[in-house]
């Protein structure tokens, strides 16, 4: 308590210093409820760490308020992430009768594997939704920050043409059923679904890399593309670095102005030849990535999978990863999601959540361990964020301990991103009151319940036998009121039945398998 009073005193003194003895609350504008723009948000807006310096916002407008940031202890900042590979690979591992390695469990990827029904914007950028519910642990709640992009445009019109360079692993390990054969079947179907004005290039790699097909328009050349895909055969070792480097060189050579240029890496990521360090690999293609804005989409396959390497490449390569283990999943990724979600709606997107010290005693963000951003870098647009396309929802879950009898404002969440074409920065905010999270968790809306189920499931798998996360690792601690795996499976069964949703049924099945193995 004494430490808290000291922090509050320091924040108050800073406020009076920066504001000339007057603490201003609010930036003007009306209260927009749970949805509103950063410029008009009331309550506890995202802190501006340049207050009092006379510096202007990056969009050229002067600060409208001299509001001072709350104590850094009450601010959480992270780069957005839409990866889902961790959850997909965990399901595959459990289906094979094994518990996944705790080090491969990233809770945010479990949570983000489930699309939510958040309100969506009309154009580029995001909407912000903040809600929550209380757990059975006294004063502990789960608070959900939901971000949504616009719906994907029809793949037959409305989006820019695509220039996709597929970098395909044909090493010996890809001969296992469900790896190269699965990729080939999916790419064949995808080739028939892409538009005539889209382009495709194929690069393969084993011990060395080769451009099998330069950038080729789909219109009039689908037969040629099918032949190139069907000719692929597994061979030799895995020089992933050579594949990525050649892939980016091919993408740059076939670069199309006005198109979405993307490299799609399909691999089990079991690199055993050449350069195997992800940072070194990224350095090789850094110029092409930055100068031309070519993003990397990683698709993982195989029962043995180099999860850490693929995740690192995608995160630092301005892209994201997913994992496929069967034809249905592959068809969904290549034939539905990829064609519709080719273009981007936001670059370098970051989120910042400011908790109100009057109502919040402590909080912690679930996951996003390698996506944390320094609080004062939130509005520094040179600091890397996440790239997000249309049709996505991004969810961040917080465990929050409120003060006894807390009333009033609880938190404000702000997302900042750059327009994918002009690089103009934008912000959007939403907030939540303490009273609105007073409902019991398992009586909340189905979206919040599935978010909690996914987070609790990841939490249970991540805890493992305790070896993967030492006491010194302060990034992780158990979620409040965590159910046992059998209890969690029962909750998932009930939600799957009430919603009749395939994705939730699959989640319930995975939890049952994990319960049987522990």
Short mmCIF file of C-alpha atoms in Angstrom, two decimals:
data_model
loop_
_atom_site.label_atom_id
_atom_site.label_comp_id
_atom_site.label_asym_id
_atom_site.label_seq_id
_atom_site.Cartn_x
_atom_site.Cartn_y
_atom_site.Cartn_z
CA UNK A 1 0.00 0.00 0.00
CA UNK A 2 2.85 2.38 0.89
CA UNK A 3 4.43 1.72 -2.51
CA UNK A 4 1.13 2.51 -4.20
CA UNK A 5 0.82 5.84 -2.30
CA UNK A 6 4.34 6.80 -3.39
CA UNK A 7 3.52 6.07 -7.03
CA UNK A 8 0.32 8.08 -6.82
CA UNK A 9 2.14 11.01 -5.20
CA UNK A 10 4.80 10.93 -7.94
CA UNK A 11 2.15 10.85 -10.68
CA UNK A 12 0.31 13.77 -9.06
CA UNK A 13 3.47 15.86 -8.79
CA UNK A 14 4.28 15.16 -12.42
CA UNK A 15 0.78 16.17 -13.40
CA UNK A 16 1.01 19.54 -11.68
CA UNK A 17 4.47 20.17 -13.09
CA UNK A 18 3.46 19.46 -16.70
CA UNK A 19 0.11 21.21 -16.50
CA UNK A 20 1.27 24.29 -14.63
CA UNK A 21 -0.54 23.25 -11.47
CA UNK A 22 -3.74 22.25 -13.23
CA UNK A 23 -4.56 18.62 -13.91
CA UNK A 24 -6.79 18.46 -16.99
CA UNK A 25 -8.99 15.42 -17.44
CA UNK A 26 -10.23 14.54 -20.88
CA UNK A 27 -9.36 15.73 -24.38
CA UNK A 28 -12.73 17.22 -25.26
CA UNK A 29 -15.50 15.70 -27.33
CA UNK A 30 -18.38 13.58 -26.16
CA UNK A 31 -18.27 10.23 -24.46
CA UNK A 32 -18.44 7.56 -27.13
CA UNK A 33 -19.11 4.62 -24.84
CA UNK A 34 -17.25 1.45 -25.69
CA UNK A 35 -16.30 2.63 -29.17
CA UNK A 36 -14.71 5.93 -30.05
CA UNK A 37 -11.79 7.60 -31.70
CA UNK A 38 -8.57 8.44 -29.88
CA UNK A 39 -9.18 12.13 -30.43
CA UNK A 40 -12.53 12.08 -28.68
CA UNK A 41 -12.00 9.44 -26.00
CA UNK A 42 -12.76 10.50 -22.44
CA UNK A 43 -11.60 9.09 -19.16
CA UNK A 44 -8.10 7.66 -19.47
CA UNK A 45 -6.73 8.10 -23.00
CA UNK A 46 -3.55 6.45 -24.19
CA UNK A 47 -0.67 8.33 -22.60
CA UNK A 48 1.34 10.77 -24.69
CA UNK A 49 4.86 10.70 -23.33
CA UNK A 50 5.80 13.92 -25.17
CA UNK A 51 3.44 16.01 -23.02
CA UNK A 52 4.99 19.31 -22.01
CA UNK A 53 7.69 19.18 -24.72
CA UNK A 54 5.84 21.21 -27.34
CA UNK A 55 6.32 18.38 -29.85
CA UNK A 56 3.50 17.78 -32.31
CA UNK A 57 1.72 14.54 -33.05
CA UNK A 58 2.97 12.66 -36.08
CA UNK A 59 -0.13 13.64 -38.02
CA UNK A 60 0.83 17.30 -37.66
CA UNK A 61 -1.88 18.35 -35.19
CA UNK A 62 -1.10 20.05 -31.89
CA UNK A 63 -1.90 18.27 -28.62
CA UNK A 64 -5.34 19.30 -27.41
CA UNK A 65 -4.63 18.36 -23.82
CA UNK A 66 -1.82 18.53 -21.29
CA UNK A 67 -3.01 15.33 -19.65
CA UNK A 68 -0.13 13.43 -18.13
CA UNK A 69 0.47 9.73 -18.54
CA UNK A 70 -0.50 7.56 -15.60
CA UNK A 71 2.21 5.73 -13.73
CA UNK A 72 3.96 3.31 -16.13
CA UNK A 73 2.89 0.53 -13.78
CA UNK A 74 -0.63 1.01 -15.11
CA UNK A 75 0.17 0.91 -18.84
CA UNK A 76 0.54 -2.10 -21.13
CA UNK A 77 1.82 -1.81 -24.72
CA UNK A 78 2.30 -4.51 -27.35
CA UNK A 79 2.51 -5.05 -31.11
CA UNK A 80 -0.50 -6.71 -32.67
CA UNK A 81 -0.20 -10.36 -33.61
CA UNK A 82 -2.61 -12.51 -35.65
CA UNK A 83 -0.56 -15.73 -35.59
CA UNK A 84 -2.45 -18.97 -34.87
CA UNK A 85 0.24 -21.61 -35.45
CA UNK A 86 0.77 -22.42 -31.76
CA UNK A 87 -2.83 -23.56 -31.33
CA UNK A 88 -2.89 -25.52 -34.59
CA UNK A 89 0.32 -27.35 -33.76
CA UNK A 90 -0.88 -28.10 -30.21
CA UNK A 91 -4.05 -29.68 -31.60
CA UNK A 92 -1.98 -31.76 -34.02
CA UNK A 93 0.36 -32.91 -31.23
CA UNK A 94 -2.54 -33.85 -28.95
CA UNK A 95 -4.23 -35.76 -31.79
CA UNK A 96 -0.99 -37.75 -32.11
CA UNK A 97 -1.27 -38.72 -28.43
CA UNK A 98 1.40 -36.35 -27.07
CA UNK A 99 1.34 -33.27 -24.89
CA UNK A 100 2.91 -30.27 -26.66
CA UNK A 101 6.19 -28.85 -25.43
CA UNK A 102 5.27 -25.95 -23.08
CA UNK A 103 7.77 -23.72 -24.90
CA UNK A 104 5.60 -23.91 -28.05
CA UNK A 105 2.51 -22.61 -26.26
CA UNK A 106 1.72 -18.95 -26.97
CA UNK A 107 -1.63 -18.07 -25.34
CA UNK A 108 -2.41 -15.17 -27.67
CA UNK A 109 -2.33 -17.59 -30.63
CA UNK A 110 -4.84 -19.87 -28.89
CA UNK A 111 -7.10 -16.87 -28.23
CA UNK A 112 -6.73 -15.44 -31.74
CA UNK A 113 -7.60 -18.77 -33.37
CA UNK A 114 -11.26 -17.91 -32.72
CA UNK A 115 -12.83 -15.14 -34.77
CA UNK A 116 -15.04 -12.85 -32.74
CA UNK A 117 -18.16 -10.88 -33.64
CA UNK A 118 -16.73 -7.48 -32.78
CA UNK A 119 -18.17 -4.52 -34.66
CA UNK A 120 -16.11 -3.87 -37.81
CA UNK A 121 -15.05 -0.58 -39.41
CA UNK A 122 -16.14 0.49 -42.87
CA UNK A 123 -12.61 1.27 -44.08
CA UNK A 124 -9.03 0.47 -43.13
CA UNK A 125 -8.02 0.41 -39.49
CA UNK A 126 -9.81 -0.99 -36.46
CA UNK A 127 -12.74 -0.84 -34.15
CA UNK A 128 -12.03 -1.26 -30.41
CA UNK A 129 -14.25 -3.24 -28.05
CA UNK A 130 -13.48 -3.67 -24.35
CA UNK A 131 -15.47 -5.98 -22.07
CA UNK A 132 -14.91 -8.46 -19.28
CA UNK A 133 -16.34 -10.55 -16.47
CA UNK A 134 -15.42 -11.52 -12.94
CA UNK A 135 -13.89 -14.86 -12.03
CA UNK A 136 -14.50 -16.93 -8.90
CA UNK A 137 -11.36 -15.49 -7.31
CA UNK A 138 -12.24 -12.48 -5.19
CA UNK A 139 -11.65 -9.15 -6.97
CA UNK A 140 -10.11 -10.86 -10.04
CA UNK A 141 -11.66 -10.40 -13.47
CA UNK A 142 -10.76 -11.17 -17.06
CA UNK A 143 -10.82 -8.07 -19.28
CA UNK A 144 -10.88 -8.52 -23.05
CA UNK A 145 -9.64 -5.97 -25.56
CA UNK A 146 -11.03 -6.77 -29.00
CA UNK A 147 -9.81 -5.21 -32.25
CA UNK A 148 -11.41 -5.85 -35.62
CA UNK A 149 -10.58 -4.92 -39.21
CA UNK A 150 -13.06 -4.50 -42.02
CA UNK A 151 -14.51 -7.53 -43.74
CA UNK A 152 -12.47 -9.00 -46.58
CA UNK A 153 -13.42 -7.78 -50.01
CA UNK A 154 -14.75 -10.18 -52.59
CA UNK A 155 -11.73 -11.95 -54.10
CA UNK A 156 -13.20 -11.35 -57.56
CA UNK A 157 -13.13 -7.59 -57.18
CA UNK A 158 -12.51 -4.73 -54.83
CA UNK A 159 -9.01 -5.71 -53.71
CA UNK A 160 -5.72 -4.94 -55.45
CA UNK A 161 -4.19 -7.68 -57.59
CA UNK A 162 -1.80 -10.03 -55.81
CA UNK A 163 1.78 -10.98 -56.60
CA UNK A 164 2.47 -14.09 -54.51
CA UNK A 165 5.84 -15.81 -54.34
CA UNK A 166 5.47 -19.30 -52.88
CA UNK A 167 8.65 -20.59 -51.25
CA UNK A 168 8.15 -24.34 -50.89
CA UNK A 169 10.21 -26.71 -48.79
CA UNK A 170 11.02 -29.88 -50.82
CA UNK A 171 13.56 -31.33 -48.38
CA UNK A 172 13.48 -35.00 -47.45
CA UNK A 173 11.38 -34.42 -44.33
CA UNK A 174 8.59 -33.02 -46.53
CA UNK A 175 7.99 -36.49 -47.99
CA UNK A 176 5.91 -37.42 -44.93
CA UNK A 177 2.19 -37.58 -45.82
CA UNK A 178 0.48 -34.33 -44.93
CA UNK A 179 3.41 -32.10 -45.86
CA UNK A 180 4.42 -31.51 -49.50
CA UNK A 181 1.49 -33.49 -50.91
CA UNK A 182 -0.93 -31.41 -48.83
CA UNK A 183 0.69 -28.18 -50.01
CA UNK A 184 0.51 -29.25 -53.66
CA UNK A 185 -3.17 -30.15 -53.52
CA UNK A 186 -4.00 -26.87 -51.81
CA UNK A 187 -1.96 -24.77 -54.24
CA UNK A 188 -3.64 -26.48 -57.19
CA UNK A 189 -7.08 -25.53 -55.89
CA UNK A 190 -5.92 -22.02 -54.99
CA UNK A 191 -4.56 -21.53 -58.51
CA UNK A 192 -8.04 -22.08 -59.89
CA UNK A 193 -9.55 -19.58 -57.44
CA UNK A 194 -7.18 -16.65 -57.87
CA UNK A 195 -8.10 -13.90 -60.33
CA UNK A 196 -6.72 -13.59 -63.85
CA UNK A 197 -4.88 -10.39 -62.89
CA UNK A 198 -3.12 -12.09 -59.94
CA UNK A 199 0.42 -13.41 -60.34
CA UNK A 200 2.26 -16.39 -58.86
CA UNK A 201 5.93 -17.37 -58.64
CA UNK A 202 7.31 -20.66 -57.28
CA UNK A 203 10.62 -21.10 -55.46
CA UNK A 204 11.73 -24.44 -54.04
CA UNK A 205 14.50 -25.24 -51.59
CA UNK A 206 16.25 -28.28 -50.20
CA UNK A 207 20.06 -28.11 -49.95
CA UNK A 208 19.84 -25.19 -52.38
CA UNK A 209 17.10 -22.93 -53.71
CA UNK A 210 15.73 -22.66 -57.23
CA UNK A 211 13.17 -20.44 -58.93
CA UNK A 212 10.91 -23.00 -60.61
CA UNK A 213 8.50 -20.41 -62.00
CA UNK A 214 9.11 -16.64 -62.28
CA UNK A 215 6.26 -14.25 -61.54
CA UNK A 216 3.49 -15.36 -63.92
CA UNK A 217 0.01 -13.93 -64.49
CA UNK A 218 -2.80 -16.38 -63.83
CA UNK A 219 -4.76 -15.32 -66.90
CA UNK A 220 -3.89 -17.71 -69.76
CA UNK A 221 -1.17 -19.51 -67.75
CA UNK A 222 -3.01 -21.63 -65.18
CA UNK A 223 -1.95 -24.84 -66.93
CA UNK A 224 1.72 -23.83 -66.69
CA UNK A 225 1.33 -23.05 -62.98
CA UNK A 226 -0.39 -26.39 -62.32
CA UNK A 227 2.43 -28.23 -64.09
CA UNK A 228 5.04 -26.46 -61.97
CA UNK A 229 3.19 -27.31 -58.74
CA UNK A 230 2.63 -30.95 -59.68
CA UNK A 231 6.29 -31.44 -60.62
CA UNK A 232 7.59 -30.82 -57.08
CA UNK A 233 9.26 -33.79 -55.38
CA UNK A 234 11.03 -34.02 -51.98
CA UNK A 235 14.83 -34.31 -51.91
CA UNK A 236 17.93 -33.73 -49.74
CA UNK A 237 18.32 -31.43 -46.71
CA UNK A 238 16.67 -28.18 -45.57
CA UNK A 239 18.45 -24.92 -46.41
CA UNK A 240 15.63 -22.62 -45.36
CA UNK A 241 17.83 -19.52 -45.49
CA UNK A 242 18.56 -20.08 -49.18
CA UNK A 243 14.84 -20.55 -49.84
CA UNK A 244 13.81 -17.33 -48.11
CA UNK A 245 16.59 -15.31 -49.73
CA UNK A 246 15.82 -16.63 -53.22
CA UNK A 247 12.12 -16.18 -52.59
CA UNK A 248 12.52 -12.50 -51.79
CA UNK A 249 14.86 -11.98 -54.75
CA UNK A 250 12.22 -13.56 -57.00
CA UNK A 251 9.50 -11.41 -55.43
CA UNK A 252 11.53 -8.23 -56.02
CA UNK A 253 12.28 -9.24 -59.61
CA UNK A 254 8.58 -9.80 -60.24
CA UNK A 255 7.44 -6.84 -58.14
CA UNK A 256 4.17 -5.34 -59.34
CA UNK A 257 3.34 -1.72 -58.57
CA UNK A 258 -0.16 -1.31 -57.20
CA UNK A 259 -0.33 -4.99 -56.24
CA UNK A 260 -0.01 -6.73 -52.88
CA UNK A 261 3.41 -8.36 -52.98
CA UNK A 262 3.82 -11.21 -50.53
CA UNK A 263 6.12 -14.17 -49.89
CA UNK A 264 4.37 -17.34 -48.65
CA UNK A 265 6.74 -19.80 -46.96
CA UNK A 266 5.48 -23.41 -46.74
CA UNK A 267 7.73 -25.59 -44.60
CA UNK A 268 8.12 -27.81 -41.56
CA UNK A 269 10.88 -25.32 -40.62
CA UNK A 270 13.30 -28.10 -39.64
CA UNK A 271 16.31 -26.21 -40.98
CA UNK A 272 19.48 -28.32 -40.89
CA UNK A 273 21.63 -26.85 -43.65
CA UNK A 274 23.12 -23.40 -44.26
CA UNK A 275 22.17 -20.48 -42.04
CA UNK A 276 19.62 -21.53 -39.40
CA UNK A 277 19.52 -18.33 -37.33
CA UNK A 278 16.25 -16.42 -37.94
CA UNK A 279 17.77 -12.99 -37.32
CA UNK A 280 20.59 -13.67 -39.75
CA UNK A 281 18.11 -14.94 -42.35
CA UNK A 282 16.03 -11.79 -41.94
CA UNK A 283 19.11 -9.60 -42.35
CA UNK A 284 19.60 -11.13 -45.79
CA UNK A 285 16.22 -9.95 -47.02
CA UNK A 286 15.92 -6.79 -44.92
CA UNK A 287 16.35 -4.41 -47.86
CA UNK A 288 13.67 -6.07 -49.97
CA UNK A 289 11.32 -6.26 -47.01
CA UNK A 290 11.67 -2.63 -45.99
CA UNK A 291 12.04 -0.95 -49.38
CA UNK A 292 9.23 -2.80 -51.11
CA UNK A 293 7.00 -3.67 -48.16
CA UNK A 294 6.93 -7.38 -49.03
CA UNK A 295 5.33 -9.27 -46.13
CA UNK A 296 5.98 -12.87 -45.12
CA UNK A 297 3.22 -15.40 -44.48
CA UNK A 298 4.44 -18.64 -42.90
CA UNK A 299 2.46 -21.88 -43.25
CA UNK A 300 3.70 -24.67 -41.01
CA UNK A 301 3.16 -28.37 -41.75
CA UNK A 302 4.28 -31.71 -40.32
CA UNK A 303 4.11 -33.64 -37.06
CA UNK A 304 7.65 -32.44 -36.29
CA UNK A 305 7.68 -28.71 -36.80
CA UNK A 306 10.23 -25.96 -36.20
CA UNK A 307 7.76 -23.72 -34.43
CA UNK A 308 10.24 -21.25 -32.93
CA UNK A 309 12.05 -20.61 -36.22
CA UNK A 310 8.89 -20.06 -38.25
CA UNK A 311 7.31 -17.82 -35.61
CA UNK A 312 10.42 -15.66 -35.36
CA UNK A 313 10.69 -15.29 -39.13
CA UNK A 314 7.07 -14.23 -39.50
CA UNK A 315 7.03 -11.82 -36.55
CA UNK A 316 10.17 -10.02 -37.65
CA UNK A 317 9.28 -10.32 -41.33
CA UNK A 318 6.15 -8.17 -41.01
CA UNK A 319 3.86 -11.14 -41.38
CA UNK A 320 2.18 -13.94 -39.50
CA UNK A 321 2.04 -17.71 -39.26
CA UNK A 322 -0.53 -20.46 -39.26
CA UNK A 323 -0.32 -24.24 -39.11
CA UNK A 324 -2.22 -26.83 -41.15
CA UNK A 325 -2.43 -30.54 -40.45
CA UNK A 326 -5.19 -31.85 -42.71
CA UNK A 327 -6.83 -31.12 -46.09
CA UNK A 328 -9.72 -29.17 -44.56
CA UNK A 329 -7.39 -26.78 -42.76
CA UNK A 330 -5.14 -26.41 -45.80
CA UNK A 331 -8.10 -25.71 -48.08
CA UNK A 332 -9.36 -23.05 -45.66
CA UNK A 333 -5.97 -21.31 -45.49
CA UNK A 334 -5.00 -21.45 -49.18
CA UNK A 335 -8.35 -21.41 -50.90
CA UNK A 336 -10.45 -19.18 -48.66
CA UNK A 337 -8.35 -17.05 -46.30
CA UNK A 338 -5.34 -16.26 -48.46
CA UNK A 339 -7.22 -15.14 -51.62
CA UNK A 340 -9.59 -12.96 -49.56
CA UNK A 341 -7.01 -11.57 -47.15
CA UNK A 342 -4.23 -10.74 -49.58
CA UNK A 343 -4.25 -6.99 -49.04
CA UNK A 344 -3.36 -5.21 -45.79
CA UNK A 345 -5.53 -2.81 -43.80
CA UNK A 346 -2.89 -1.71 -41.26
CA UNK A 347 0.89 -1.59 -40.93
CA UNK A 348 2.94 -1.41 -37.74
CA UNK A 349 -0.15 -1.70 -35.55
CA UNK A 350 0.35 -1.42 -31.79
CA UNK A 351 -2.07 -1.41 -28.87
CA UNK A 352 -1.80 0.34 -25.53
CA UNK A 353 -4.07 -0.23 -22.54
CA UNK A 354 -4.10 2.31 -19.71
CA UNK A 355 -5.62 1.02 -16.46
CA UNK A 356 -7.07 3.46 -13.98
CA UNK A 357 -5.11 3.35 -10.69
CA UNK A 358 -8.25 4.50 -8.84
CA UNK A 359 -10.02 1.23 -9.63
CA UNK A 360 -7.28 -1.28 -10.57
CA UNK A 361 -4.89 -2.82 -8.04
CA UNK A 362 -2.88 -4.94 -10.49
CA UNK A 363 -3.10 -6.53 -13.93
CA UNK A 364 -1.18 -8.74 -16.31
CA UNK A 365 -1.40 -9.36 -20.04
CA UNK A 366 -1.94 -12.97 -21.10
CA UNK A 367 0.70 -13.92 -23.68
CA UNK A 368 2.27 -11.56 -26.24
CA UNK A 369 5.58 -12.22 -24.47
CA UNK A 370 7.74 -11.50 -27.52
CA UNK A 371 5.50 -8.70 -28.80
CA UNK A 372 5.87 -6.31 -25.86
CA UNK A 373 6.72 -2.70 -26.75
CA UNK A 374 8.13 -0.01 -24.47
CA UNK A 375 5.28 2.25 -23.35
CA UNK A 376 6.97 5.41 -24.63
CA UNK A 377 7.40 3.79 -28.07
CA UNK A 378 3.67 3.55 -28.65
CA UNK A 379 3.57 6.67 -30.82
CA UNK A 380 7.02 6.18 -32.30
CA UNK A 381 6.11 5.03 -35.80
CA UNK A 382 9.66 3.85 -36.45
CA UNK A 383 9.14 1.10 -33.87
CA UNK A 384 7.94 -2.11 -35.48
CA UNK A 385 4.34 -3.18 -34.93
CA UNK A 386 2.16 -5.85 -36.51
CA UNK A 387 0.74 -6.08 -40.04
CA UNK A 388 -2.96 -6.93 -40.15
CA UNK A 389 -5.22 -7.72 -43.09
CA UNK A 390 -8.98 -7.59 -43.60
CA UNK A 391 -11.33 -10.03 -41.92
CA UNK A 392 -9.17 -10.35 -38.80
CA UNK A 393 -10.03 -9.99 -35.16
CA UNK A 394 -7.27 -9.52 -32.60
CA UNK A 395 -7.92 -10.22 -28.93
CA UNK A 396 -5.82 -9.38 -25.89
CA UNK A 397 -6.89 -10.79 -22.53
CA UNK A 398 -5.90 -9.30 -19.18
CA UNK A 399 -6.20 -10.72 -15.69
CA UNK A 400 -7.20 -7.72 -13.60
CA UNK A 401 -7.53 -7.38 -9.82
CA UNK A 402 -9.84 -4.51 -9.02
CA UNK A 403 -9.87 -2.61 -5.77
CA UNK A 404 -12.67 -3.60 -3.35
CA UNK A 405 -15.83 -1.72 -4.22
CA UNK A 406 -14.30 -0.29 -7.41
CA UNK A 407 -16.66 2.10 -9.19
CA UNK A 408 -16.16 4.12 -12.36
CA UNK A 409 -13.61 4.04 -15.15
CA UNK A 410 -11.49 0.89 -15.37
CA UNK A 411 -9.38 1.09 -18.53
CA UNK A 412 -8.98 2.67 -21.95
CA UNK A 413 -7.53 0.73 -24.88
CA UNK A 414 -6.05 2.50 -27.89
CA UNK A 415 -4.78 0.99 -31.12
CA UNK A 416 -2.40 2.92 -33.39
CA UNK A 417 -1.57 1.93 -36.94
CA UNK A 418 -0.30 3.31 -40.23
CA UNK A 419 -2.30 3.37 -43.43
CA UNK A 420 -0.88 0.57 -45.61
CA UNK A 421 -0.43 2.88 -48.61
CA UNK A 422 0.23 6.38 -47.27
CA UNK A 423 1.83 5.42 -43.92
CA UNK A 424 -0.34 8.08 -42.25
CA UNK A 425 -0.81 7.19 -38.55
CA UNK A 426 -4.28 6.78 -37.06
CA UNK A 427 -5.69 5.87 -33.66
CA UNK A 428 -8.93 4.47 -32.29
CA UNK A 429 -9.94 3.96 -28.64
CA UNK A 430 -12.49 2.18 -26.51
CA UNK A 431 -13.01 2.05 -22.77
CA UNK A 432 -14.69 0.01 -20.07
CA UNK A 433 -16.24 0.83 -16.71
CA UNK A 434 -15.91 -1.30 -13.58
CA UNK A 435 -19.66 -1.88 -13.41
CA UNK A 436 -19.75 -3.48 -16.88
CA UNK A 437 -17.45 -6.37 -15.90
CA UNK A 438 -19.46 -7.38 -12.82
CA UNK A 439 -21.17 -10.36 -14.46
CA UNK A 440 -19.90 -13.91 -13.72
CA UNK A 441 -17.49 -15.18 -16.39
CA UNK A 442 -19.41 -18.34 -17.28
CA UNK A 443 -22.62 -16.35 -17.79
CA UNK A 444 -20.99 -13.83 -20.12
CA UNK A 445 -21.42 -13.76 -23.91
CA UNK A 446 -20.14 -16.78 -25.84
CA UNK A 447 -17.28 -14.81 -27.40
CA UNK A 448 -15.84 -13.89 -24.01
CA UNK A 449 -16.33 -17.45 -22.76
CA UNK A 450 -14.42 -19.00 -25.68
CA UNK A 451 -11.65 -16.44 -25.17
CA UNK A 452 -11.42 -17.55 -21.53
CA UNK A 453 -11.53 -21.25 -22.47
CA UNK A 454 -8.69 -20.82 -24.98
CA UNK A 455 -6.59 -18.81 -22.51
CA UNK A 456 -7.15 -21.25 -19.63
CA UNK A 457 -6.31 -24.17 -21.95
CA UNK A 458 -3.07 -22.53 -23.08
CA UNK A 459 -2.31 -21.72 -19.45
CA UNK A 460 -2.67 -25.36 -18.44
CA UNK A 461 -0.49 -26.60 -21.32
CA UNK A 462 2.06 -23.86 -20.75
CA UNK A 463 2.52 -24.69 -17.10
CA UNK A 464 3.63 -28.19 -18.13
CA UNK A 465 5.64 -29.81 -15.38
CA UNK A 466 7.13 -26.50 -14.31
CA UNK A 467 10.46 -26.99 -16.10
CA UNK A 468 9.78 -24.70 -19.04
CA UNK A 469 9.10 -21.61 -16.93
CA UNK A 470 11.30 -20.99 -13.93
CA UNK A 471 10.44 -18.82 -10.95
CA UNK A 472 12.67 -16.14 -12.45
CA UNK A 473 10.46 -15.92 -15.54
CA UNK A 474 8.07 -13.17 -14.48
CA UNK A 475 6.29 -13.07 -17.84
CA UNK A 476 4.05 -15.97 -16.87
CA UNK A 477 1.95 -16.77 -13.86
CA UNK A 478 -1.25 -18.82 -13.59
CA UNK A 479 -4.54 -17.18 -14.46
CA UNK A 480 -6.97 -16.56 -11.59
CA UNK A 481 -9.68 -19.13 -10.85
CA UNK A 482 -8.19 -21.60 -13.35
CA UNK A 483 -10.42 -24.69 -13.76
CA UNK A 484 -8.88 -28.14 -13.91
CA UNK A 485 -8.62 -29.66 -17.39
CA UNK A 486 -11.66 -31.94 -16.77
CA UNK A 487 -13.66 -28.91 -15.59
CA UNK A 488 -12.45 -26.92 -18.57
CA UNK A 489 -13.46 -29.72 -20.94
CA UNK A 490 -16.93 -29.73 -19.42
CA UNK A 491 -17.24 -25.97 -19.90
CA UNK A 492 -16.10 -26.32 -23.52
CA UNK A 493 -18.63 -29.11 -24.15
CA UNK A 494 -21.47 -26.92 -22.88
CA UNK A 495 -20.39 -23.96 -25.00
CA UNK A 496 -19.96 -26.14 -28.08
CA UNK A 497 -23.46 -27.51 -27.60
CA UNK A 498 -25.08 -24.11 -27.02
CA UNK A 499 -23.36 -22.44 -29.98
CA UNK A 500 -23.21 -25.44 -32.33
CA UNK A 501 -19.84 -24.17 -33.55
CA UNK A 502 -17.28 -26.47 -35.18
CA UNK A 503 -14.27 -24.51 -33.92
CA UNK A 504 -15.47 -24.75 -30.31
CA UNK A 505 -16.19 -28.49 -30.71
CA UNK A 506 -12.60 -28.92 -31.89
CA UNK A 507 -11.38 -26.95 -28.87
CA UNK A 508 -13.40 -29.19 -26.55
CA UNK A 509 -11.93 -32.29 -28.19
CA UNK A 510 -8.40 -30.96 -27.74
CA UNK A 511 -9.01 -30.19 -24.06
CA UNK A 512 -10.39 -33.72 -23.53
CA UNK A 513 -7.27 -35.20 -25.15
CA UNK A 514 -5.01 -33.11 -22.94
CA UNK A 515 -7.00 -34.14 -19.88
CA UNK A 516 -6.63 -37.81 -20.79
CA UNK A 517 -2.86 -37.41 -21.18
CA UNK A 518 -2.29 -35.74 -17.80
#
